[in-house]
Every structure is written in C-alpha cells, then in structure tokens.
mmCIF file of C-alpha atoms in Angstrom:
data_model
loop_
_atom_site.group_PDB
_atom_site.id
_atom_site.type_symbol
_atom_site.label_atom_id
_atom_site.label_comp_id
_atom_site.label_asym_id
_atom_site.label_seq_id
_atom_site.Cartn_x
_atom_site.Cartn_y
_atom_site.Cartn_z
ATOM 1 C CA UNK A 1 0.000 0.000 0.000
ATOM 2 C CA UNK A 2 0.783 3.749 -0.664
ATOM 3 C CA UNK A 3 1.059 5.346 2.268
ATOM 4 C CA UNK A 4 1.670 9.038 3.220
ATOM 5 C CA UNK A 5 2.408 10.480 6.484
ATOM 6 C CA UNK A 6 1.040 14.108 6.595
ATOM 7 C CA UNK A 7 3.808 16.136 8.518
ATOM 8 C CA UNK A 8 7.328 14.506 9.819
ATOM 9 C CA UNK A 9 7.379 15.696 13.411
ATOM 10 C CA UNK A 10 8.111 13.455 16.406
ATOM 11 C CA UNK A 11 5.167 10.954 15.727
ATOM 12 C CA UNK A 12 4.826 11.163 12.006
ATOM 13 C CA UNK A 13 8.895 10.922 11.260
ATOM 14 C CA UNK A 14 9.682 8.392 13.892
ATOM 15 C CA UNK A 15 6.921 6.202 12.588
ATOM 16 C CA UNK A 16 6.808 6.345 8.731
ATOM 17 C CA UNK A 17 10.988 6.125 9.244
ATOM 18 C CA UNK A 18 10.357 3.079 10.971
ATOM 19 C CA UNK A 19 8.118 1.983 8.314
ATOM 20 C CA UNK A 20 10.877 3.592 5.262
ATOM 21 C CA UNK A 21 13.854 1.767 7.729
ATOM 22 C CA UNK A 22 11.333 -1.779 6.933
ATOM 23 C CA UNK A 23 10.889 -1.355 3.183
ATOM 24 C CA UNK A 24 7.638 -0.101 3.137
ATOM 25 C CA UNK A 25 6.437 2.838 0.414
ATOM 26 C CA UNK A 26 5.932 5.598 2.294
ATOM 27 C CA UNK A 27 6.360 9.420 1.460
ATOM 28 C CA UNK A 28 6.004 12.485 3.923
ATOM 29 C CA UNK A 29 3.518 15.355 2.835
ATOM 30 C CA UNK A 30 5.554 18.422 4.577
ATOM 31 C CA UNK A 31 5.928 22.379 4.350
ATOM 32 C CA UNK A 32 8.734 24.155 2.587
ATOM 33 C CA UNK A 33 11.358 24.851 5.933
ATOM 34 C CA UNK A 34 11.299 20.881 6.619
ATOM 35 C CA UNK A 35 11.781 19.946 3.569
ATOM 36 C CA UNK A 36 14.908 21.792 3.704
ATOM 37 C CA UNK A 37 15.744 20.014 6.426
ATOM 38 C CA UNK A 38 15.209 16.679 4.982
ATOM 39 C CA UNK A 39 16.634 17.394 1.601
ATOM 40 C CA UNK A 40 19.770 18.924 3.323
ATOM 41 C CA UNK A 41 20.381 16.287 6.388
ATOM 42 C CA UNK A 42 18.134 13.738 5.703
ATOM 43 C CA UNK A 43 15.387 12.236 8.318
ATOM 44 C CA UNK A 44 16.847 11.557 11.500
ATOM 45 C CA UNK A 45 15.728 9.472 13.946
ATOM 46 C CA UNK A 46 18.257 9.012 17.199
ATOM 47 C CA UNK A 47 16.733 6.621 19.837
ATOM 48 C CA UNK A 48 17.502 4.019 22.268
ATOM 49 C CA UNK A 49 16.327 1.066 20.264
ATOM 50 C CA UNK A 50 18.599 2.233 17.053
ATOM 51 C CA UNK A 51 19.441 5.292 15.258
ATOM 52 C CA UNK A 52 18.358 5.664 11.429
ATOM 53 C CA UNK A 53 19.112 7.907 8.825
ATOM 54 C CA UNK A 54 17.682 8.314 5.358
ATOM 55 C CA UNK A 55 16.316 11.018 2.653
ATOM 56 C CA UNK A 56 12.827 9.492 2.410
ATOM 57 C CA UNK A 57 10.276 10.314 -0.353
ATOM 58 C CA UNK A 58 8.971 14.147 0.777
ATOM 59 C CA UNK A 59 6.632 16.274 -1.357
ATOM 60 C CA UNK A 60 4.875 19.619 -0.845
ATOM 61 C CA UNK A 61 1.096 19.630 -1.487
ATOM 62 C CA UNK A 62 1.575 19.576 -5.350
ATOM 63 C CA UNK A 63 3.222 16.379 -4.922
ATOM 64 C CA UNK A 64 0.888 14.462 -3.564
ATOM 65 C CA UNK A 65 0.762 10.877 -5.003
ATOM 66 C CA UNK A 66 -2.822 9.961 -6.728
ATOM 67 C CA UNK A 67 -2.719 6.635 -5.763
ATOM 68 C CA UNK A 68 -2.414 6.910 -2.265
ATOM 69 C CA UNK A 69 -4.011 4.463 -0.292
ATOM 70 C CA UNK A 70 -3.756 5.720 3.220
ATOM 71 C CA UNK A 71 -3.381 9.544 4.830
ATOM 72 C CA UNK A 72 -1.745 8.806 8.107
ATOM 73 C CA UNK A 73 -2.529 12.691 10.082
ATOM 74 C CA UNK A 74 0.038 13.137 12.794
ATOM 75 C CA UNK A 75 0.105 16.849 13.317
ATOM 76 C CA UNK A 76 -0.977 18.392 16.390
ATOM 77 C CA UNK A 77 -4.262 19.389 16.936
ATOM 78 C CA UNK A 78 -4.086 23.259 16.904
ATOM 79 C CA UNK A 79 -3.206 22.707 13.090
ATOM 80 C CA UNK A 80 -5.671 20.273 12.299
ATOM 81 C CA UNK A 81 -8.343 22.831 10.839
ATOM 82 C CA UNK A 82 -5.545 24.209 8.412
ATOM 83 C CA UNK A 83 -4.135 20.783 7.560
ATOM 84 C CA UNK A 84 -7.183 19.726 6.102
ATOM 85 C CA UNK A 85 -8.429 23.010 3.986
ATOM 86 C CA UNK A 86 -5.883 22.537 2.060
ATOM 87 C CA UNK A 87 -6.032 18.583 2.311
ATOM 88 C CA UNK A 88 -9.642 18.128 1.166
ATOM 89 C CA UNK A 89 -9.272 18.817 -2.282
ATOM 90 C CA UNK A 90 -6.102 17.341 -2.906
ATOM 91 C CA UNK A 91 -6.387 13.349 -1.424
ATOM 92 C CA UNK A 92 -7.611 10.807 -3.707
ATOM 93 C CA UNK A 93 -11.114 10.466 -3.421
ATOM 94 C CA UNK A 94 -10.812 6.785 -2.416
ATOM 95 C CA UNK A 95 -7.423 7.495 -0.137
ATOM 96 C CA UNK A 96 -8.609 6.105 3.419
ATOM 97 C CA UNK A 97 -7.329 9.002 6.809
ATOM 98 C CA UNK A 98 -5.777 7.288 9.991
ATOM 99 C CA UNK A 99 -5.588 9.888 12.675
ATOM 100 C CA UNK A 100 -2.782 9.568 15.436
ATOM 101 C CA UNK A 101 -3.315 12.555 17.272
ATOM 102 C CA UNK A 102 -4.124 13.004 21.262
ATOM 103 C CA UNK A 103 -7.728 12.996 22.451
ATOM 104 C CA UNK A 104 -11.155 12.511 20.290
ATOM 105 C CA UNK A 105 -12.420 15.395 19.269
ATOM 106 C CA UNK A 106 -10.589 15.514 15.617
ATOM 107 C CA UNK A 107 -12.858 12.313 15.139
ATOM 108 C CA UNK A 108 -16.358 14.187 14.448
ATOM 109 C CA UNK A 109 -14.528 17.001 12.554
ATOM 110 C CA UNK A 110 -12.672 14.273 10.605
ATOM 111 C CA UNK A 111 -15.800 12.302 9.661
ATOM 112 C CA UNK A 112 -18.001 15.818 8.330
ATOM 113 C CA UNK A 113 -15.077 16.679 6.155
ATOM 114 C CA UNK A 114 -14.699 13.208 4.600
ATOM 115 C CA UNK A 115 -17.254 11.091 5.795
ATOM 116 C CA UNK A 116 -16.967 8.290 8.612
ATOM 117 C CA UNK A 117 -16.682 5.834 6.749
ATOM 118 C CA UNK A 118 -12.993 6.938 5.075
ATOM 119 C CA UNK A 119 -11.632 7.799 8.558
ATOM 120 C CA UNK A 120 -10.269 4.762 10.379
ATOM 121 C CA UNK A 121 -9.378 4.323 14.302
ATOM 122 C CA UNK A 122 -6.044 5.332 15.529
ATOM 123 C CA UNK A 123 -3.643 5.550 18.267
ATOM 124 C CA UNK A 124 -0.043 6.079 19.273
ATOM 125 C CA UNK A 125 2.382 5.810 22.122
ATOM 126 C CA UNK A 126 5.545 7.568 22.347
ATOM 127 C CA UNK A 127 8.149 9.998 23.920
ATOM 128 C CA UNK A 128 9.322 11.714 20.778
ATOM 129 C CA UNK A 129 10.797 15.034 20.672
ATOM 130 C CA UNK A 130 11.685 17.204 17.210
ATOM 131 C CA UNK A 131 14.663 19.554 17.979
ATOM 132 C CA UNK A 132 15.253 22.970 16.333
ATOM 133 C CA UNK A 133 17.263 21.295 13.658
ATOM 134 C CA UNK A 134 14.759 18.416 12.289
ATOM 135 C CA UNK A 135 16.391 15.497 15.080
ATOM 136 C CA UNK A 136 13.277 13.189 16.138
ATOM 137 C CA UNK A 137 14.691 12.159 19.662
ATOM 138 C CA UNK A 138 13.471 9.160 20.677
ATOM 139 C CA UNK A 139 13.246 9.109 24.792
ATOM 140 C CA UNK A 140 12.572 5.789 25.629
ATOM 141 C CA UNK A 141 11.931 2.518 24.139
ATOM 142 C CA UNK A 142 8.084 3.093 23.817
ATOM 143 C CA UNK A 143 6.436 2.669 20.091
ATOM 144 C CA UNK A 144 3.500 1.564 20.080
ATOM 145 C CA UNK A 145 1.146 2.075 16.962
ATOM 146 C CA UNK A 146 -2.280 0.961 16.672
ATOM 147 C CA UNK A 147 -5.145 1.168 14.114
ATOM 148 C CA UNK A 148 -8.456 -0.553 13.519
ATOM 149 C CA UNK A 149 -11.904 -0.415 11.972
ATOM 150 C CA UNK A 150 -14.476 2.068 13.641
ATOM 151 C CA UNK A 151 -17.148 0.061 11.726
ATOM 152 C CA UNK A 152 -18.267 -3.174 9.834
ATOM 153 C CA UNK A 153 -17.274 -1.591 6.169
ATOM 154 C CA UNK A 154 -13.466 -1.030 7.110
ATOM 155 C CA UNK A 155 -12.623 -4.384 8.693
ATOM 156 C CA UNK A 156 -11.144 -5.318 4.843
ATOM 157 C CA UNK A 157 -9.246 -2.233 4.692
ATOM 158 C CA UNK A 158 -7.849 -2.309 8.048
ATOM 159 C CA UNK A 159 -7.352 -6.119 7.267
ATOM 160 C CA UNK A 160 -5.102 -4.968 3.663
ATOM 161 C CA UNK A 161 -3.222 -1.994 6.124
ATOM 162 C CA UNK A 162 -2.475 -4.647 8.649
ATOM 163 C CA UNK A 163 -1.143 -7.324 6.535
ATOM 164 C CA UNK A 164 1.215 -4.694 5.025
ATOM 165 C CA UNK A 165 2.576 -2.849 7.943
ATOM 166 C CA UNK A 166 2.003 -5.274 10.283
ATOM 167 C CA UNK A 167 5.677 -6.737 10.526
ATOM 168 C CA UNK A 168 7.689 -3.800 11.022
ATOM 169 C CA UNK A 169 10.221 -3.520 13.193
ATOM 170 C CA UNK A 170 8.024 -1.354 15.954
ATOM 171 C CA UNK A 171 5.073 -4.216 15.632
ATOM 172 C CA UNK A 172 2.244 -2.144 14.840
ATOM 173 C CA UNK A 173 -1.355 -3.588 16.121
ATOM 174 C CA UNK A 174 -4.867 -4.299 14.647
ATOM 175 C CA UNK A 175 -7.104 -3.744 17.173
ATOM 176 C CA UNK A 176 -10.221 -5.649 17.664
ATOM 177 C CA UNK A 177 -11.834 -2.252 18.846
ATOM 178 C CA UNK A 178 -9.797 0.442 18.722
ATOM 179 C CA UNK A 179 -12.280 3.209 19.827
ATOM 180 C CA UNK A 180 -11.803 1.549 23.336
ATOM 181 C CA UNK A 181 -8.264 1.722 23.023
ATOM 182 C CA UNK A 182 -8.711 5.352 22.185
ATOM 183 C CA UNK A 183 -10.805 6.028 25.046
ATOM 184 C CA UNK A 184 -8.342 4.553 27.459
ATOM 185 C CA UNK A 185 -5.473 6.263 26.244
ATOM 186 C CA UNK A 186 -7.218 9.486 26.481
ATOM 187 C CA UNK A 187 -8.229 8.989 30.073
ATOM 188 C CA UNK A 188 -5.021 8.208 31.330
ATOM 189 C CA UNK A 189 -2.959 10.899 28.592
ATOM 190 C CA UNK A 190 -5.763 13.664 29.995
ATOM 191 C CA UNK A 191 -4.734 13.020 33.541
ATOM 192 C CA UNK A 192 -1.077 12.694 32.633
ATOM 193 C CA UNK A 193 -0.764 15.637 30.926
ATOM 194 C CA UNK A 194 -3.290 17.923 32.990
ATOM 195 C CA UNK A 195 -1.786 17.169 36.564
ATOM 196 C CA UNK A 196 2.737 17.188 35.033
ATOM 197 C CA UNK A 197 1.312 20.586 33.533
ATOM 198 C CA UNK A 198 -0.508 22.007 36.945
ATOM 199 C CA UNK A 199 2.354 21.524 39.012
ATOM 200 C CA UNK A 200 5.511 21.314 36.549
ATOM 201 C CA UNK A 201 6.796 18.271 37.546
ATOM 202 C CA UNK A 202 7.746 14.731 36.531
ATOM 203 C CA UNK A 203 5.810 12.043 37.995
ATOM 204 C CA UNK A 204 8.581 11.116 40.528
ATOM 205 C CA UNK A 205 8.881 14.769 41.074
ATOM 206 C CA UNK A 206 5.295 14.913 41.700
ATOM 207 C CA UNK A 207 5.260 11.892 44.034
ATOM 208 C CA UNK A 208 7.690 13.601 46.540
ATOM 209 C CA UNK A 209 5.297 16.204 46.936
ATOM 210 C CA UNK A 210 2.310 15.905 49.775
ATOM 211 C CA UNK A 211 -0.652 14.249 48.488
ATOM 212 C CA UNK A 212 1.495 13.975 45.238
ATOM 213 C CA UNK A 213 0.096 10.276 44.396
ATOM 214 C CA UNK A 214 -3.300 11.422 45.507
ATOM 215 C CA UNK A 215 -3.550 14.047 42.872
ATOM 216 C CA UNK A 216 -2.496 11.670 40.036
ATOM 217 C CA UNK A 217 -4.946 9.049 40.994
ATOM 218 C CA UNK A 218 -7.733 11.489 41.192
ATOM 219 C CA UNK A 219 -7.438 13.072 38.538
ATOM 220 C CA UNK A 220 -7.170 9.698 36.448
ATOM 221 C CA UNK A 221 -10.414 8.469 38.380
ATOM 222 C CA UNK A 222 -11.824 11.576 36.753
ATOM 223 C CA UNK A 223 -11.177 10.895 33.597
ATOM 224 C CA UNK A 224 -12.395 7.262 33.973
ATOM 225 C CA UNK A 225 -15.908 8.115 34.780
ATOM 226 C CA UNK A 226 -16.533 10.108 32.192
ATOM 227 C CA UNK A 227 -15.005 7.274 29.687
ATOM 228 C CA UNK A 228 -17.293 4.624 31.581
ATOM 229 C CA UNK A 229 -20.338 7.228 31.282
ATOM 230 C CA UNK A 230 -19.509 7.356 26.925
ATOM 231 C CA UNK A 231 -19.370 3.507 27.528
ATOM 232 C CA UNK A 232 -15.759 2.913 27.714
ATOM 233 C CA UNK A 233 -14.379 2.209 30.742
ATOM 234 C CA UNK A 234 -10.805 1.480 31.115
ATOM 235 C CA UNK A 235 -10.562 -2.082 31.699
ATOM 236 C CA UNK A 236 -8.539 -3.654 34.913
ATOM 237 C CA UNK A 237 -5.494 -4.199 33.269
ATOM 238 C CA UNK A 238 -5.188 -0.644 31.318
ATOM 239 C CA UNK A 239 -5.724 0.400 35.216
ATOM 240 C CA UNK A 240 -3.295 -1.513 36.776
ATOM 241 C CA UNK A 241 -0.935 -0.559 34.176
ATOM 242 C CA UNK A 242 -2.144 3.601 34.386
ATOM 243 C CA UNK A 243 -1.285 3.585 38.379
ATOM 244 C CA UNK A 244 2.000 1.356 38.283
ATOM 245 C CA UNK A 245 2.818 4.297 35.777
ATOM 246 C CA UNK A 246 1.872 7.094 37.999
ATOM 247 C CA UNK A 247 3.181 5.158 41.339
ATOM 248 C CA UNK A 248 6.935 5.052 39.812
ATOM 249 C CA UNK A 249 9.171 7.568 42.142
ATOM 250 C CA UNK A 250 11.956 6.893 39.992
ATOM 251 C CA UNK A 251 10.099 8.398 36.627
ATOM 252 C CA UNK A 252 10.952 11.482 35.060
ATOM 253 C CA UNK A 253 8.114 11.274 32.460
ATOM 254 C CA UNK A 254 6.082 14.158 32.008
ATOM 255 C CA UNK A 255 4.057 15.142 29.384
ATOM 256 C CA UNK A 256 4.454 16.232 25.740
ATOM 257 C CA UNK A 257 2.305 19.168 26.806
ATOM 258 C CA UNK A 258 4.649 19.969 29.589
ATOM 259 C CA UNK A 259 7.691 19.628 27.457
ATOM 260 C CA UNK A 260 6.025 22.326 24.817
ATOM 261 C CA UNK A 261 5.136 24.652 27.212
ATOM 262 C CA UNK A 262 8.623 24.935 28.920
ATOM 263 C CA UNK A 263 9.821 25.765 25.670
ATOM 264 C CA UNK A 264 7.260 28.544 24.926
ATOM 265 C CA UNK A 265 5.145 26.556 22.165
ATOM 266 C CA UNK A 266 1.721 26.105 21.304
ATOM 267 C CA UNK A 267 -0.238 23.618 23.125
ATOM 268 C CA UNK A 268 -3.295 21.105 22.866
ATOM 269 C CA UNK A 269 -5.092 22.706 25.527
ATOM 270 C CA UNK A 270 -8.415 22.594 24.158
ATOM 271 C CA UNK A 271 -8.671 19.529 22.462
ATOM 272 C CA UNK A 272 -6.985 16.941 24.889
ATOM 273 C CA UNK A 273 -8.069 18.875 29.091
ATOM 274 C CA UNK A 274 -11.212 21.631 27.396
ATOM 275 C CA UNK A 275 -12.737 18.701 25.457
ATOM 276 C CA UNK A 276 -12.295 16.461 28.615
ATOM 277 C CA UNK A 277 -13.751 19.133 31.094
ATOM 278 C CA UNK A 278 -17.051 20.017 28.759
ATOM 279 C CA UNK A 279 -17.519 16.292 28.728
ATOM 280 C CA UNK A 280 -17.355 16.147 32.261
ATOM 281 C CA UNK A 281 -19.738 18.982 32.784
ATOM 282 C CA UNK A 282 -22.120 17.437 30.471
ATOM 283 C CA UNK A 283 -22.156 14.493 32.065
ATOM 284 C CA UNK A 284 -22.151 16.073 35.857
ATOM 285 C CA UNK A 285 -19.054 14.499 37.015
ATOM 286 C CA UNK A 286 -16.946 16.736 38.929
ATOM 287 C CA UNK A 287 -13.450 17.184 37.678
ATOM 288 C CA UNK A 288 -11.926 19.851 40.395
ATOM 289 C CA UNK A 289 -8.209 18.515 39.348
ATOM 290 C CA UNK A 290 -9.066 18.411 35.859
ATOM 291 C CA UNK A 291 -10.781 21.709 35.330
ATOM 292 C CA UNK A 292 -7.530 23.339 37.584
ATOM 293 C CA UNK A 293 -5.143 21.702 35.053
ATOM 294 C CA UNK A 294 -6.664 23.322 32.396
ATOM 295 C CA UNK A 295 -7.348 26.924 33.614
ATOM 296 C CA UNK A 296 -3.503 26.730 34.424
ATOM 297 C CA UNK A 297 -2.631 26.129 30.361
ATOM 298 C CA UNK A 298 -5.325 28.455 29.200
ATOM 299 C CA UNK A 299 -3.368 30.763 31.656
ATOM 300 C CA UNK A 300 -0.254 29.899 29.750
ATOM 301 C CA UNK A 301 -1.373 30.731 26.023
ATOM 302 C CA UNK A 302 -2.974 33.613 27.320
ATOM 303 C CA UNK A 303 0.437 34.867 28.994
ATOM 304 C CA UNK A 304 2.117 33.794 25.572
ATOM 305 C CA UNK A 305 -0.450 35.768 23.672
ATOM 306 C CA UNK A 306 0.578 38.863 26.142
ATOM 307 C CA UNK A 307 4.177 38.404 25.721
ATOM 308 C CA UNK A 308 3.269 38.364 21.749
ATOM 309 C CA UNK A 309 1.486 40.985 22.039
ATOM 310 C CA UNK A 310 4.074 43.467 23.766
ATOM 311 C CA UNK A 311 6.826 42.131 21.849
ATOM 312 C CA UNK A 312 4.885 42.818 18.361
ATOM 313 C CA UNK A 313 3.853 46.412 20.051
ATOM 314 C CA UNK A 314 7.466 47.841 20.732
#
C-alpha cells in the first residue's frame, strides 16, 4: 500500500521512518522549511532502540501521489483545521485518513469533512521530541502504533493496512476495537498531561510532593468516569498498568504538553483537558483537578499571547 504520512514531526517521522527503515512505500507530505531540512540532512531518527538515517520520499502539497491508499494525520491538533483546507481537495477520493493525534475530538470534525466511513481508528504511544534542527529524539523505548476499523465496512481495509505494515520492526497492532483503546489512552494521557502541567513536575517529582500520588490518581479516576459514562471504561489491566505508571518515584516522564510549554510553544489545551472538562460537565461528574489543570494552560497561552502581544507592540 501507498502510504503518506502528513507532517514529519516526532510521531509522524519516527513512525513512517520506521516503516521507510522496513521497506515499506511511504512518502512524507511536509511544508517548505522541513523539507529543507530533509533534503539537506536527511530524516533523522536518534533513539535508544537504534538510530536511522535516510532522505525518504517528501513532497509539498503539489506532490501528492494519486494513488495513495492511506493519509496517516500526525500533526498536532491546533493545526488540524488548516491541515485539512488545504487537504480536502487534494487526497484521492478513495485514499482512506488514519488519525494519530491526542484525544477525540478531531474524530467528528474528521468524519463531516470526509465522511466516517474513510476515517479509520487510531492511536499512538511515544516519547518523541523534534529539535530545532529536524532530530526526532526518541526518549525511551516506547512505540507503540495501533489502528483498527471504527465500523463493519473497514474491517477489509484495516485487514489490507495490517497485513502490510504489520511486521515492522516497531510491531504495529490491529485492534479488535480500537475506539476503546482510544478512550483509554485518552483517560489516562488527559490526567497525565493535565496534573505534570498544573504543578511542573515529573511524575517522581510529583510523588515527593504531599498528596502527590493522591492528585495523580484522582485526577485519572476523573477521567475514567466520564469514559465509563460514553461507555468505555478502562478495563482492569489498562488500570493496573495507568497507576503502576503514575506510582513510579523513579520516573521522570512528564508530558508532551509539559515539554512544549517549557519551551514557549503552542499547546493542545483545548482539544486533549477543554474537550475532557465540557464532557465532564455534560455528564455532571466533577473534575476539580481536571478543570484546575486546564485553567492553568489556558493561563499559559494567554500569557504567551501577552508576551506576543508586547513584543509585536514595541
């Protein structure tokens, strides 16, 4: 299969390098300044399970192969809205979209653009940072990669995706039902990234703090009711695994949403803590930790809009 990763960031260039690194046809749809960067040092991935190099196929949106099978979106999801303006008349009408961003909101703006039945289930897992100068920095040894059918009519297609893909070297997984596999990751990434963000910390940095444990739980047993009240709750061993992550004193994970902000970038505020909060509300489960984390990053971008603002006024 033809498949094209729009953007080579973190998640999109470690995983369609992965994919190039196994043999597979893959090409990167990517803006002017990193293609530069790809053209003039190649893609470069540097990680603990193997470093790889290569000049992949890359193409600007007048490049875009017409017989490509599958649209793999890994952008963030401030730039989602953009992304697909221009996208939308430009994909092959019968090119199939897999979605790896955080949270689940892209989902019903996904399927009014192209229609549900074109946009399959997906999920990732990783701690990928892209520097200043194009390096994907790979953090840890986790890379996991899912995708599935979010109805009847795309079992075959997830079926043909699967049985091309599904050998390479990071083992990417058909899941049975991948919507619960979304839901769970977003409960435990919402509480993950809303509690490193409201009090700066690592997890082991949080857990030395009074009632740091407490907080993390919490906030995670917030998140779970309201994915038990849209009929997914995280099953026992997705829970056991959450709280052995959030009980480690020794970790010094924190979020991707922490990492942008202490470097003065944008943020997923809205779409991965706001989206979690209104569903709360709507549902009348009280989020206290939740809705705390994400007044503190609305407080950020509106500080960074202030500091724009000044800087642009002088």
């Amino acid at each position: 299969m033809k498949l094209m990763f729009v953007g080579a960031g973190a998640v999109g260039g470690y995983f369609g390098g992965r994919l190039v690194q196994s043999g597979h046809d893959v090409s990167f749809l990517v803006r002017a300044n990193r293609a530069g960067q790809i053209e003039r040092d190649g893609l470069r991935i540097s990680s603990p399970l193997g470093d790889y190099r290569t000049t992949p196929q890359f193409h600007l949106l007048d490049g875009i192969d017409p017989d490509t099978d599958v649209a793999i979106f890994s952008c963030k999801a401030y730039d989602l809205g953009r992304v697909v303006d221009e996208l939308t008349d430009r994909l092959p009408a019968g090119c199939l979209i897999l979605p790896l961003l955080n949270g689940l909101k892209h989902y019903q703006f996904l399927d009014g653009v192209f229609g549900a039945e074109r946009v399959l289930g997906g999920l990732c897992h990783i701690g990928a940072t892209l520097t200043d100068d194009g390096e994907i920095l790979h953090s840890n040894t986790l890379q996991f990669f899912a995708y599935g059918p979010r109805s009847e009519g795309q079992r075959q297609a997830c079926s043909a995706l699967d049985a091309d893909i599904g050998r390479a070297s990071f083992s990417p997984k058909l899941s049975s039902d991948i919507m619960w596999d979304a839901w769970e990751k977003y409960a435990m990434l919402a509480a993950y990234a809303g509690v490193t963000c409201l009090m700066n910390g690592a997890i082991g940095e949080i857990l030395a703090l009074p009632g740091g444990l407490d907080i993390l739980l919490e906030a995670f047993d917030e998140t779970s009711r309201v994915a038990a009240l849209s009929g997914y709750a995280p099953r026992a061993r997705f829970r056991d695994e959450t709280i052995a992550t959030f009980s480690d004193v020794r970790s010094r994970g924190t979020s991707s949403m922490l990492r942008d902000m202490r470097k003065g970038r944008r943020v997923e505020a809205d779409h991965i803590l706001g989206d979690m909060v209104h569903r709360a509300a709507a549902m009348s489960v009280r989020a206290p930790i939740l809705r705390a984390a994400y007044a503190a990053v609305k407080r950020y971008e509106l500080a960074a809009r202030e500091t724009a603002a000044a800087t642009c006024n002088r």
